[in-house]
Tab-separated table of C-alpha atoms in Angstrom:
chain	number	residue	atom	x	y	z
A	760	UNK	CA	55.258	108.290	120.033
A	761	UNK	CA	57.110	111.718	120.467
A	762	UNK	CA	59.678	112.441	117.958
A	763	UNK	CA	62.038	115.341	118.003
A	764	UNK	CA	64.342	116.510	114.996
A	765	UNK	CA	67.321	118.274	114.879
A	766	UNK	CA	69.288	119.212	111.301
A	767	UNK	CA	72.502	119.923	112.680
A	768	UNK	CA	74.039	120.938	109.122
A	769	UNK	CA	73.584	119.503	105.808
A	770	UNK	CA	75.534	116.324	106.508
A	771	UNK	CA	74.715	115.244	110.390
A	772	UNK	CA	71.168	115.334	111.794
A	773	UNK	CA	69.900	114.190	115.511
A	774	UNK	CA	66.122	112.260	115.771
A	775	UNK	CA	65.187	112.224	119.554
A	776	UNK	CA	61.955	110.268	120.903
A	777	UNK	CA	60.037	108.817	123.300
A	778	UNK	CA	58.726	104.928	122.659
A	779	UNK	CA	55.886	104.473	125.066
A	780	UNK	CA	55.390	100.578	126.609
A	781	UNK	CA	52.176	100.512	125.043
A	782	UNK	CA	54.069	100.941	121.525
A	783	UNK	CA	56.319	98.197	122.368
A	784	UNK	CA	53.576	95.878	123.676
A	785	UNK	CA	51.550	96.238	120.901
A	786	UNK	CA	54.782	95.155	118.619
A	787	UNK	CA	55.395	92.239	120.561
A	788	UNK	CA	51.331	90.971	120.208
A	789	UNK	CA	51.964	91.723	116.752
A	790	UNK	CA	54.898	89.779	115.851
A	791	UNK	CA	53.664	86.842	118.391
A	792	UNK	CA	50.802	86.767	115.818
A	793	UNK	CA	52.626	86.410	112.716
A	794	UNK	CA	54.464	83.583	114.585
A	795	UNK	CA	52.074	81.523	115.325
A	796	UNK	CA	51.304	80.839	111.637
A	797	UNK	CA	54.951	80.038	111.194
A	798	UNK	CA	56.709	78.767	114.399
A	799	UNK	CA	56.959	75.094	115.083
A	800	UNK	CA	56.263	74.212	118.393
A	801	UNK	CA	56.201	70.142	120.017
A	802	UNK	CA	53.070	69.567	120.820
A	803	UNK	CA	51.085	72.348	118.691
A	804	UNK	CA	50.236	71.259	114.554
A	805	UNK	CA	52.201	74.402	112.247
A	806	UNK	CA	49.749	77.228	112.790
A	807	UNK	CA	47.570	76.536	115.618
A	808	UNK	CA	50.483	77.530	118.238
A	809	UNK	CA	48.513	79.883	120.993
A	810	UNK	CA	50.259	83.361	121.303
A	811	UNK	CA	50.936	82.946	124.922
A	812	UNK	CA	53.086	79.754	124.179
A	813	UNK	CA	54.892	82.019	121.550
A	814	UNK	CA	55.978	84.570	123.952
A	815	UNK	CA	56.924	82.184	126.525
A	816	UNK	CA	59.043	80.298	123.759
A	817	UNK	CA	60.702	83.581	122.379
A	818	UNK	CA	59.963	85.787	125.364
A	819	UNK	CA	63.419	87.984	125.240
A	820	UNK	CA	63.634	87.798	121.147
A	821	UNK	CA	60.256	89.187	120.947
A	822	UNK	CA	61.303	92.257	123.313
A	823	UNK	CA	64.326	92.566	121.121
A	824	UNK	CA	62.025	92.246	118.025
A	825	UNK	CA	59.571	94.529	118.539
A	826	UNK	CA	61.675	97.280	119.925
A	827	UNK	CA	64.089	97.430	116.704
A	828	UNK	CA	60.947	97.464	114.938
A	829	UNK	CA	60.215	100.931	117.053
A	830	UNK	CA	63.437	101.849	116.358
A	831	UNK	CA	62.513	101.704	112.765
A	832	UNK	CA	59.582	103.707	112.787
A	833	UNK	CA	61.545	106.606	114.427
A	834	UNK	CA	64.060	106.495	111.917
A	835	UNK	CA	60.940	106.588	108.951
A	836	UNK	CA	59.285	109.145	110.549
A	837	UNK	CA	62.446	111.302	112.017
A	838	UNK	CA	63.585	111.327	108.342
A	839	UNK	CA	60.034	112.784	106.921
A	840	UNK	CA	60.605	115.708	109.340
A	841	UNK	CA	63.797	116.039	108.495
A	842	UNK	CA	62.975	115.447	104.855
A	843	UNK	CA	66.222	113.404	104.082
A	844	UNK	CA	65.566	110.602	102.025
A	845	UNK	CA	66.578	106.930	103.115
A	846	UNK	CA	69.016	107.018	100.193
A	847	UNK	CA	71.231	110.061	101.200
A	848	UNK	CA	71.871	108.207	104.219
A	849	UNK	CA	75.592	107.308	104.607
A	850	UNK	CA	76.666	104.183	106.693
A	851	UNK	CA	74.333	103.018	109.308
A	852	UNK	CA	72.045	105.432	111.572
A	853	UNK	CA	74.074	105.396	115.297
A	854	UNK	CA	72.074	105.076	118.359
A	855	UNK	CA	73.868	107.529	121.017
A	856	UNK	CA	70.881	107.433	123.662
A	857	UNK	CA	69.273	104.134	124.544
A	858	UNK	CA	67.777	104.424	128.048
A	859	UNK	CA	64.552	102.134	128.982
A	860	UNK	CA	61.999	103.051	131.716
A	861	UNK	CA	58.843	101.328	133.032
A	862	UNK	CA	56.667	103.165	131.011
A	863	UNK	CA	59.236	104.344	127.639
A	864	UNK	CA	62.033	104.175	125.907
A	865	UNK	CA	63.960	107.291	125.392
A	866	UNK	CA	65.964	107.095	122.234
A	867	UNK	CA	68.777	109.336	119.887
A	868	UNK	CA	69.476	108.302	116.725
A	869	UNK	CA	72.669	110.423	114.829
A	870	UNK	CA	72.132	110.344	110.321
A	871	UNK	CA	74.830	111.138	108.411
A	872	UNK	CA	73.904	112.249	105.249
A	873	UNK	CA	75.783	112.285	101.684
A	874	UNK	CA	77.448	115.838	101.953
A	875	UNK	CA	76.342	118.878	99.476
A	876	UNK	CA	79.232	120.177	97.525
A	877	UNK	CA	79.555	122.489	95.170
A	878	UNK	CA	81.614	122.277	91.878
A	879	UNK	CA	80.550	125.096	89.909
A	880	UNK	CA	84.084	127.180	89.848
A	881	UNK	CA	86.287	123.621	90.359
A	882	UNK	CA	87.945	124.384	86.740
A	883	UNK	CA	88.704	128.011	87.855
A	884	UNK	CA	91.149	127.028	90.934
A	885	UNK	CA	93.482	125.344	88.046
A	886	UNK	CA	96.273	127.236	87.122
A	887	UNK	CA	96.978	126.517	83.387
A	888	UNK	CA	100.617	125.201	82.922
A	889	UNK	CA	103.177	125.167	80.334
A	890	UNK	CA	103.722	121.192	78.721
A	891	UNK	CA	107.610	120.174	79.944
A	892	UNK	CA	109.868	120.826	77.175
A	893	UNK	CA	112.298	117.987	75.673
A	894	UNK	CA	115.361	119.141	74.363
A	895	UNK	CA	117.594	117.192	71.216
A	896	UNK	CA	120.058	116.668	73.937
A	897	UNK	CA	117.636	115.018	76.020
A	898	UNK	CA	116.742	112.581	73.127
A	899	UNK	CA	120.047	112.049	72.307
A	900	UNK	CA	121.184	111.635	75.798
A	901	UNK	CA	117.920	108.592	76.043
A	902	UNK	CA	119.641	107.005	72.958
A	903	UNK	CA	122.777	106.380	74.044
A	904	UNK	CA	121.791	105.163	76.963
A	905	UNK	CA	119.205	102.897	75.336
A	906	UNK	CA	121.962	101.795	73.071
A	907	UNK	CA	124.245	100.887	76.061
A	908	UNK	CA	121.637	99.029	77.641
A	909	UNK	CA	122.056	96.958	74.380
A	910	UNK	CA	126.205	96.416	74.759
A	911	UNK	CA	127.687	93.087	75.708
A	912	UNK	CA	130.565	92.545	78.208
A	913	UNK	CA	133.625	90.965	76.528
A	914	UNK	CA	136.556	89.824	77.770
A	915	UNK	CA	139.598	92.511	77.852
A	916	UNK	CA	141.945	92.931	75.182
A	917	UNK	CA	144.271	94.394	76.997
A	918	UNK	CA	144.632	94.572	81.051
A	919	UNK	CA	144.004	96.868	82.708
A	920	UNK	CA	143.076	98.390	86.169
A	921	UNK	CA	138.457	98.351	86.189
A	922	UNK	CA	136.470	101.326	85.459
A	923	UNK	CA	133.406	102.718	85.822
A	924	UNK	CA	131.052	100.687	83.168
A	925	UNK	CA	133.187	97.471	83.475
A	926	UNK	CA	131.715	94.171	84.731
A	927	UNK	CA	134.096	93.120	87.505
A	928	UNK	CA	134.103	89.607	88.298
A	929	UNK	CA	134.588	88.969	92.020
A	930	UNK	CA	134.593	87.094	95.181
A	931	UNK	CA	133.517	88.922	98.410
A	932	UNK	CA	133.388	88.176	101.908
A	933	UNK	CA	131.273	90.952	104.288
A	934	UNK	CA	131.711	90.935	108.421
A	935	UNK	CA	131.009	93.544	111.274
A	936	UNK	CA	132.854	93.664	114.289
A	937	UNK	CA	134.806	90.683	112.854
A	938	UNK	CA	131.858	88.652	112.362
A	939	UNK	CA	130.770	86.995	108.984
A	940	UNK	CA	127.167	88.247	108.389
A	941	UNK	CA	123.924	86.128	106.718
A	942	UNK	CA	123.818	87.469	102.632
A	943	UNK	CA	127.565	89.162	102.842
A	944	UNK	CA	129.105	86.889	100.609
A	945	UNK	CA	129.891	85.889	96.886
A	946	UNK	CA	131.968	83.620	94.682
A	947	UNK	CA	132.627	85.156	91.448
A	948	UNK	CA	129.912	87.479	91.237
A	949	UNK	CA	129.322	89.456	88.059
A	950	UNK	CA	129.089	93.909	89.420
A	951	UNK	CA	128.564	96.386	86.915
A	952	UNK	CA	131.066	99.194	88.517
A	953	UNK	CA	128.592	102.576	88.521
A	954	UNK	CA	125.139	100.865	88.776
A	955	UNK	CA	124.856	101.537	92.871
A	956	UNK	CA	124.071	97.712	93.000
A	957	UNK	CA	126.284	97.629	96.138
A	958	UNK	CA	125.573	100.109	99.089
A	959	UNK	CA	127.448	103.350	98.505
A	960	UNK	CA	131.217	103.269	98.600
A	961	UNK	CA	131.531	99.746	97.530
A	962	UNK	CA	131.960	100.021	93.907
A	963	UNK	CA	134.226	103.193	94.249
A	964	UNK	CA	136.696	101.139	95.806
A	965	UNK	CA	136.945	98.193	93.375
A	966	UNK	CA	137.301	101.042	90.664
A	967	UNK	CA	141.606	101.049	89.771
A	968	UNK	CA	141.536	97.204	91.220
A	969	UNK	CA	143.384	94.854	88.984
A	970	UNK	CA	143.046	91.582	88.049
A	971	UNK	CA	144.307	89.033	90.461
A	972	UNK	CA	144.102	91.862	93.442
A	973	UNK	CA	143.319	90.904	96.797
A	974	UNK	CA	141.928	94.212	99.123
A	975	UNK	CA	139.855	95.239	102.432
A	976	UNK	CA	136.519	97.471	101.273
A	977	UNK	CA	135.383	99.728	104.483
A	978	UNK	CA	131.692	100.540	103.900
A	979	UNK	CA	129.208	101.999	106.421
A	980	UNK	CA	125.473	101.017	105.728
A	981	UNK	CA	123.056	103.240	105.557
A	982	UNK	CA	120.339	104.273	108.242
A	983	UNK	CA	117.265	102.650	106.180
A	984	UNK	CA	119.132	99.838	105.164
A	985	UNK	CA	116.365	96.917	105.065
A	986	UNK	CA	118.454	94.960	107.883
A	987	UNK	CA	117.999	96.192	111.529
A	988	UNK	CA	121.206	94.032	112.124
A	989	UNK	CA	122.814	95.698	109.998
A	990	UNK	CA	121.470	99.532	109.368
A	991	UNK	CA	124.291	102.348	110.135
A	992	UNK	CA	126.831	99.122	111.104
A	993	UNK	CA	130.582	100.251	109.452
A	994	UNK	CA	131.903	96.693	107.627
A	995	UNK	CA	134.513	95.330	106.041
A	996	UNK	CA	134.579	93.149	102.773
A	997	UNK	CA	137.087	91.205	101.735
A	998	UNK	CA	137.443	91.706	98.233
A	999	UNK	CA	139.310	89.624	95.435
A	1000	UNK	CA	138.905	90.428	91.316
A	1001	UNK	CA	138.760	87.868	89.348
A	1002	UNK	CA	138.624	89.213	86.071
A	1003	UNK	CA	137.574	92.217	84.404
A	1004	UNK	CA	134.984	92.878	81.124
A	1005	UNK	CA	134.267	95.788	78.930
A	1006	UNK	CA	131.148	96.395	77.215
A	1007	UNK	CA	131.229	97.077	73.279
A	1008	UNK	CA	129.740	99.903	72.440
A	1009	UNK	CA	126.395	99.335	70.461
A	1010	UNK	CA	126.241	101.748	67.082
A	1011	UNK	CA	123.298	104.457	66.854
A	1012	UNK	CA	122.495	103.385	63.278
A	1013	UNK	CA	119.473	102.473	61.151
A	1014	UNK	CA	120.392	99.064	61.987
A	1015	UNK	CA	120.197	99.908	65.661
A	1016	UNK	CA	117.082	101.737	64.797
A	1017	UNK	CA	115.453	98.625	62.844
A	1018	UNK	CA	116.115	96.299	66.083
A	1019	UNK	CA	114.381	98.576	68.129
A	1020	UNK	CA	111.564	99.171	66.160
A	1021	UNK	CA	110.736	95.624	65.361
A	1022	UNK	CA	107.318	94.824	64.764
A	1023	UNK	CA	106.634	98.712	63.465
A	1024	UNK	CA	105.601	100.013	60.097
A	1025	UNK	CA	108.819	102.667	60.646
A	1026	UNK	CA	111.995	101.524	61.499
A	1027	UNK	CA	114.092	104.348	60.715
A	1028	UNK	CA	116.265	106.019	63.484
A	1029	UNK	CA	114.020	109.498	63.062
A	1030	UNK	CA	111.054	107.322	64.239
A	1031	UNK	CA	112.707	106.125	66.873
A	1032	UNK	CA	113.911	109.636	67.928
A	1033	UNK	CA	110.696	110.824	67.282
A	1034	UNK	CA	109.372	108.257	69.504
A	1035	UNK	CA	111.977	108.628	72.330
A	1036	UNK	CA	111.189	112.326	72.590
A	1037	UNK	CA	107.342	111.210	73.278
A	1038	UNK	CA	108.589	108.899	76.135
A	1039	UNK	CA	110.953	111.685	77.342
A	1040	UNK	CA	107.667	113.773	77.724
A	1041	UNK	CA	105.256	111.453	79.234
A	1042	UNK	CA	108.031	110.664	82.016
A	1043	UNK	CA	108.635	114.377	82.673
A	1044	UNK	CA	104.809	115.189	82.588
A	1045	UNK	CA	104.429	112.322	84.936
A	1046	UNK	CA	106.815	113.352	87.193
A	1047	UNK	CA	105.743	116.766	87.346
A	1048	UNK	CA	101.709	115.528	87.807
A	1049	UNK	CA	102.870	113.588	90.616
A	1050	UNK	CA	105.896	115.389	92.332
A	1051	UNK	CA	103.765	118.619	92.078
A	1052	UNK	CA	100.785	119.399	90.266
A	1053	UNK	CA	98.423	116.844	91.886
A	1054	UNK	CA	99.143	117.271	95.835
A	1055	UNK	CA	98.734	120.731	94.904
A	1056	UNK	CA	95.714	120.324	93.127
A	1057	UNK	CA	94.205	118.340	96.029
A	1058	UNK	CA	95.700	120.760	98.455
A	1059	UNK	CA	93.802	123.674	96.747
A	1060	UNK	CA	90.783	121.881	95.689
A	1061	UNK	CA	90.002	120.817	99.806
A	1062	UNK	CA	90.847	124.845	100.945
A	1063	UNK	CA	88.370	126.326	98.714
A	1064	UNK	CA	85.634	123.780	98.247
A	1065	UNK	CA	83.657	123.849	101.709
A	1066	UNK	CA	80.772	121.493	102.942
A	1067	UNK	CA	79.769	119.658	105.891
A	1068	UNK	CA	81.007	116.354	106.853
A	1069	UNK	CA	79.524	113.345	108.484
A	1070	UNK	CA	80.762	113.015	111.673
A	1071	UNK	CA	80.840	109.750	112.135
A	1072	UNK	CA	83.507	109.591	109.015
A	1073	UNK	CA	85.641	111.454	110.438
A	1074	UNK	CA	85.429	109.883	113.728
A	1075	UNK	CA	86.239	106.128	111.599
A	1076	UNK	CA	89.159	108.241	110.277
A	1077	UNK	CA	90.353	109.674	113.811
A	1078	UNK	CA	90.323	105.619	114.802
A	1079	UNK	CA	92.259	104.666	111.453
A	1080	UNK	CA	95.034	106.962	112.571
A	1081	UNK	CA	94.608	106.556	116.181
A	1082	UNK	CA	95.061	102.747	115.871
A	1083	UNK	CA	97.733	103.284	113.463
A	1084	UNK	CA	99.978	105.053	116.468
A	1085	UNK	CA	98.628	102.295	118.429
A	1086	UNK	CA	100.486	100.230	116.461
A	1087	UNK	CA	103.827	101.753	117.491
A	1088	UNK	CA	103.784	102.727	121.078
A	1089	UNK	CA	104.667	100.540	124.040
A	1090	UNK	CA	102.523	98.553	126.445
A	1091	UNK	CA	103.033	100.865	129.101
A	1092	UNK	CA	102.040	103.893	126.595
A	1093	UNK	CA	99.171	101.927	125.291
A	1094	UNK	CA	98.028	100.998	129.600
A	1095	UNK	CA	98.436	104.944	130.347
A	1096	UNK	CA	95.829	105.463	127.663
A	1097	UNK	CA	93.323	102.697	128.636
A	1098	UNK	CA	93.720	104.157	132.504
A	1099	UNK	CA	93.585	108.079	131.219
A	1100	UNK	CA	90.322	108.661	129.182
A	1101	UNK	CA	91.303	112.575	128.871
A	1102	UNK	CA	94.705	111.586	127.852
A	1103	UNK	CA	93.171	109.107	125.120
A	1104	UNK	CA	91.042	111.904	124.160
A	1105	UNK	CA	93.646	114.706	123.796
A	1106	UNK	CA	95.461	112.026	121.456
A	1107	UNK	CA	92.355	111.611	119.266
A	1108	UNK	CA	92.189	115.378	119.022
A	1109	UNK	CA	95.811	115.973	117.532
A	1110	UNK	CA	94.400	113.471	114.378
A	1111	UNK	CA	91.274	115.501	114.076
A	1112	UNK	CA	92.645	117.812	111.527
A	1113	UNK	CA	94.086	115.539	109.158
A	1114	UNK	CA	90.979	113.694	109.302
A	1115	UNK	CA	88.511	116.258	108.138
A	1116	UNK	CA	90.788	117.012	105.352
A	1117	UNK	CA	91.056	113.556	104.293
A	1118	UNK	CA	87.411	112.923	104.924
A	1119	UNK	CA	86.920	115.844	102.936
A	1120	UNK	CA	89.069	114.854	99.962
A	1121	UNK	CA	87.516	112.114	99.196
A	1122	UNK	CA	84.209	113.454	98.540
A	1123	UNK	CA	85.670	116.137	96.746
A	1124	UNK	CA	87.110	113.591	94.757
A	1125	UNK	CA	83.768	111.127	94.614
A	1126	UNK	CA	82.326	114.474	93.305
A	1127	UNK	CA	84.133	115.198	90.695
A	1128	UNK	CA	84.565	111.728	89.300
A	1129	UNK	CA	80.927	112.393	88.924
A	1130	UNK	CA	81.257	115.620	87.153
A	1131	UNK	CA	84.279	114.498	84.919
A	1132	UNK	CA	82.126	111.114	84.627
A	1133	UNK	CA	85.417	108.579	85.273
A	1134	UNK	CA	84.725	105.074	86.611
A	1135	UNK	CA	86.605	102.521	88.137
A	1136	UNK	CA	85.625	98.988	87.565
A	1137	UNK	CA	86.748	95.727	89.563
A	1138	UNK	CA	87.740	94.492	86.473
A	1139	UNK	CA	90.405	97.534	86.040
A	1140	UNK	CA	91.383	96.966	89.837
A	1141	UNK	CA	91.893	93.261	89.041
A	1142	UNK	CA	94.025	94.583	86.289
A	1143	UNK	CA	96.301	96.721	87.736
A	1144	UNK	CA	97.515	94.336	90.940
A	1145	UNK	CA	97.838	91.851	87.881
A	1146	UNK	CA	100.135	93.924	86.160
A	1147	UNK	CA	102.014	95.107	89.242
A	1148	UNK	CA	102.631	91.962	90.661
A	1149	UNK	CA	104.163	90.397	87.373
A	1150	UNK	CA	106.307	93.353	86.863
A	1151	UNK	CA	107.849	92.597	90.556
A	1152	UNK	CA	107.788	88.375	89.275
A	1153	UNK	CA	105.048	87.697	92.072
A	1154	UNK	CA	102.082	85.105	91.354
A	1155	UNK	CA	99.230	87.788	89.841
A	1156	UNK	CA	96.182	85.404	91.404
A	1157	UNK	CA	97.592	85.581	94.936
A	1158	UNK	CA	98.721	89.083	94.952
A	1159	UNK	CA	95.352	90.022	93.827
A	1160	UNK	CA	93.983	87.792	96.980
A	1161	UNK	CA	95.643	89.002	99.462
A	1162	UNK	CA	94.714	92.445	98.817
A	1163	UNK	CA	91.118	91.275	98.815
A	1164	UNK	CA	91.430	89.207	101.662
A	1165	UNK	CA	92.850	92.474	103.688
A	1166	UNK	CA	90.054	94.775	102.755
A	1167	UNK	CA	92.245	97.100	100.407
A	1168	UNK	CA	90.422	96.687	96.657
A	1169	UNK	CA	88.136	99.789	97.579
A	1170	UNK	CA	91.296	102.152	98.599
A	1171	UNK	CA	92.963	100.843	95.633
A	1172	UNK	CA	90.330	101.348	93.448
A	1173	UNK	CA	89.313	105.052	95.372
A	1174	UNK	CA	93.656	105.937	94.742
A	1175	UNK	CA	93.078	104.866	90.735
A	1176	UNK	CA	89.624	107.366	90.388
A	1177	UNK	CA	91.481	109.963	92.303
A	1178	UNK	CA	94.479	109.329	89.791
A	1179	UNK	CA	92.200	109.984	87.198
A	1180	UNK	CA	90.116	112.411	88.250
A	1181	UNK	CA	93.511	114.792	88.803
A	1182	UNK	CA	94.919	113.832	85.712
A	1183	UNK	CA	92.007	114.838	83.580
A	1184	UNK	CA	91.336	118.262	84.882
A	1185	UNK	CA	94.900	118.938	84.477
A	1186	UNK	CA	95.462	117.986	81.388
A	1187	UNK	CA	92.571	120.511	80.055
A	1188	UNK	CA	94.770	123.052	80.934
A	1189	UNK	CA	97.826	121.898	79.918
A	1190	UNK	CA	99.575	124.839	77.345
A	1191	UNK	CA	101.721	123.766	74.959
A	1192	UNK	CA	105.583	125.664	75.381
């Protein structure tokens, strides 16, 4: 047997040979052999089947047989030339070049190997970064909001027109070209004026209404409005208010402070300042991790950390995206494509870019979850959908199904170790402000 080896580059490596006839006859006696001590054959007691009835009873299977068992010993002995390890192999070998003779097979096999990367200046391409800074105004500001949240709505004293912060209590009736449409309409629904519960400009307009007052709302809804019917459609509501409630202002006291602290040790209102300020700070330092820091992170870490990728990766990643267009293009766009193969190329091509840098990222990030030694469990995976899904009132069980069921635990558990991963090297160079 002739074998040829090529290391293209640390990640991608060709194994060329040459399976002679005699290698695959020899094979096929073999494995006929080890049959005959096994197979069950009518007419033959288990173990005294002749070879020749074997290969006339598996004739093609044993052709099949014995050549991916020549297959195999190129692979073995392509990858002690190339001195790659079966281990540092990365999906399964691809056969490019099959082409059978009368006297040999001529075979190409393409490895992909786990890529080399070097991490040992990762902590250098951080910038250090000053810790957001909460002001007394901010904490006060969080109070009194925290404390409104806590209000009741009681019924008016004294009439007047609604404001902003009343609960207005009204029927509504919505239509489009002068036709009623499915989910446009209320009886004595309870709006919070200023909330944006209604699309923009609806609220506005029942602000200075008055109790008893009949009136025509003109709305326009936006472009990304969830309703095709309806998205960047001008309406009309007809609007009547009911009645009108005011919410009574809720006292920052120690009382206050007391019913928000229940269950702690501290229920004074410094603790709960004290603890509002640490809230403000996790929500700004999230927000600036995510808005900024961390695409920019993974942005610098994928320029400056170069290695070789597996080809065939990249090519799964070129298909993700490709089929992902697919997706959204006609049946005449989608027949050009099957009739053009250059055209279907030169589409591939414009996701090549994006897909090395994705490809890329993720190693990066496999790598340093290494280095920074974070783990993701199923059991935290499991977790999280749980948690999601009963924030949003879904059933946890079949949320966390259906993701399984589609194939997306791994990307959700890759997204929570890159999470991680980005969040611990920046917070060793968080400076305080």
């Amino acid at each position: 047997m002739k074998i040829k080896t090529n290391k293209i580059n640390s990640a991608n490596a060709q194994i060329e040979a040459e399976i002679p006839k005699a290698t695959i006859d020899a094979n096929i006696e073999k494995i006929a052999k080890n049959l005959t001590k096994t197979a069950s054959v009518q007419g033959f007691r288990k173990g005294k089947v002749p070879v020749a009835v074997i290969k006339k009873q598996y004739g093609e299977r044993l052709i099949q047989d014995a050549e991916a068992e020549a297959l195999r010993e190129v692979l073995n002995k392509g990858l002690d030339e190339l001195k790659v390890e079966m281990s540092a192999l990365i999906g399964e070998p691809n056969i490019s070049k099959f082409n059978k003779g009368e006297d040999k097979i001529e075979v190409t096999v393409m490895v992909a190997m786990r890529p080399e990367i070097n991490l040992d200046k990762y902590a250098d391409m951080v910038k250090p970064f000053k810790k957001p800074v909460i002001s007394d105004k901010d904490v006060e500001a969080r109070l009194e909001k925290l404390a409104d949240s806590q209000g009741k709505f009681v019924e008016l004293k004294k009439k007047r027109a609604a404001k902003n912060g009343d609960s207005a209590i009204i029927d509504f009736e919505g239509s489009v070209d002068g036709e009623l449409f499915e989910g446009g309409a209320a009886k004595e629904f309870a709006l919070v004026l200023g909330s944006g519960q209604f699309i923009p400009g609806f609220e506005e307009q029942v602000v200075g209404m008055k109790i008893g007052e009949e009136k025509i709302i003109k709305v326009t809804f936006p472009e990304s409005y969830g309703s095709d019917k309806l998205a960047g459609k001008d309406s009309e509501f007809k609007v009547t208010l009911h009645n009108i409630q005011e919410k009574v202002k809720v006292e920052v006291d120690e009382a206050f402070a007391a019913k928000m602290l229940a269950g702690q040790d501290d229920k004074s209102l410094e603790n709960l300042r004290t603890q509002l300020k640490i809230q403000l700070e996790n929500e700004a330092l999230s927000k600036l991790y995510n808005d900024e820091l961390k695409p920019t992170l993974l942005e610098t870490l994928v320029a400056k950390i170069n290695f070789d990728l597996p080809d065939f990766v990249v090519e799964q990643e070129i298909d993700v995206s490709l089929n992902k267009k697919a997706s959204m293009m006609s049946e005449d766009e989608i027949k050009e494509l099957r009739e053009n193969a250059d055209k279907l190329q030169e589409l591939r091509e414009t996701f090549r870019e994006d897909a090395q840098k994705s490809v890329k990222a993720t190693f990066i990030i496999d790598a340093l979850a290494t280095a920074e030694k974070i783990k993701v469990d199923e059991n935290e995976v499991m977790q999280t959908i749980y948690y999601e899904a009963m924030q949003m009132g879904q059933d946890p069980r079949a949320a966390y199904d259906k993701y399984k069921n589609a194939g997306y635990l791994p990307a959700i558990q890759m997204s929570m170790v890159e999470d991680r991963v980005l969040t611990q090297i920046l917070n060793s160079k968080i400076k305080e402000a």
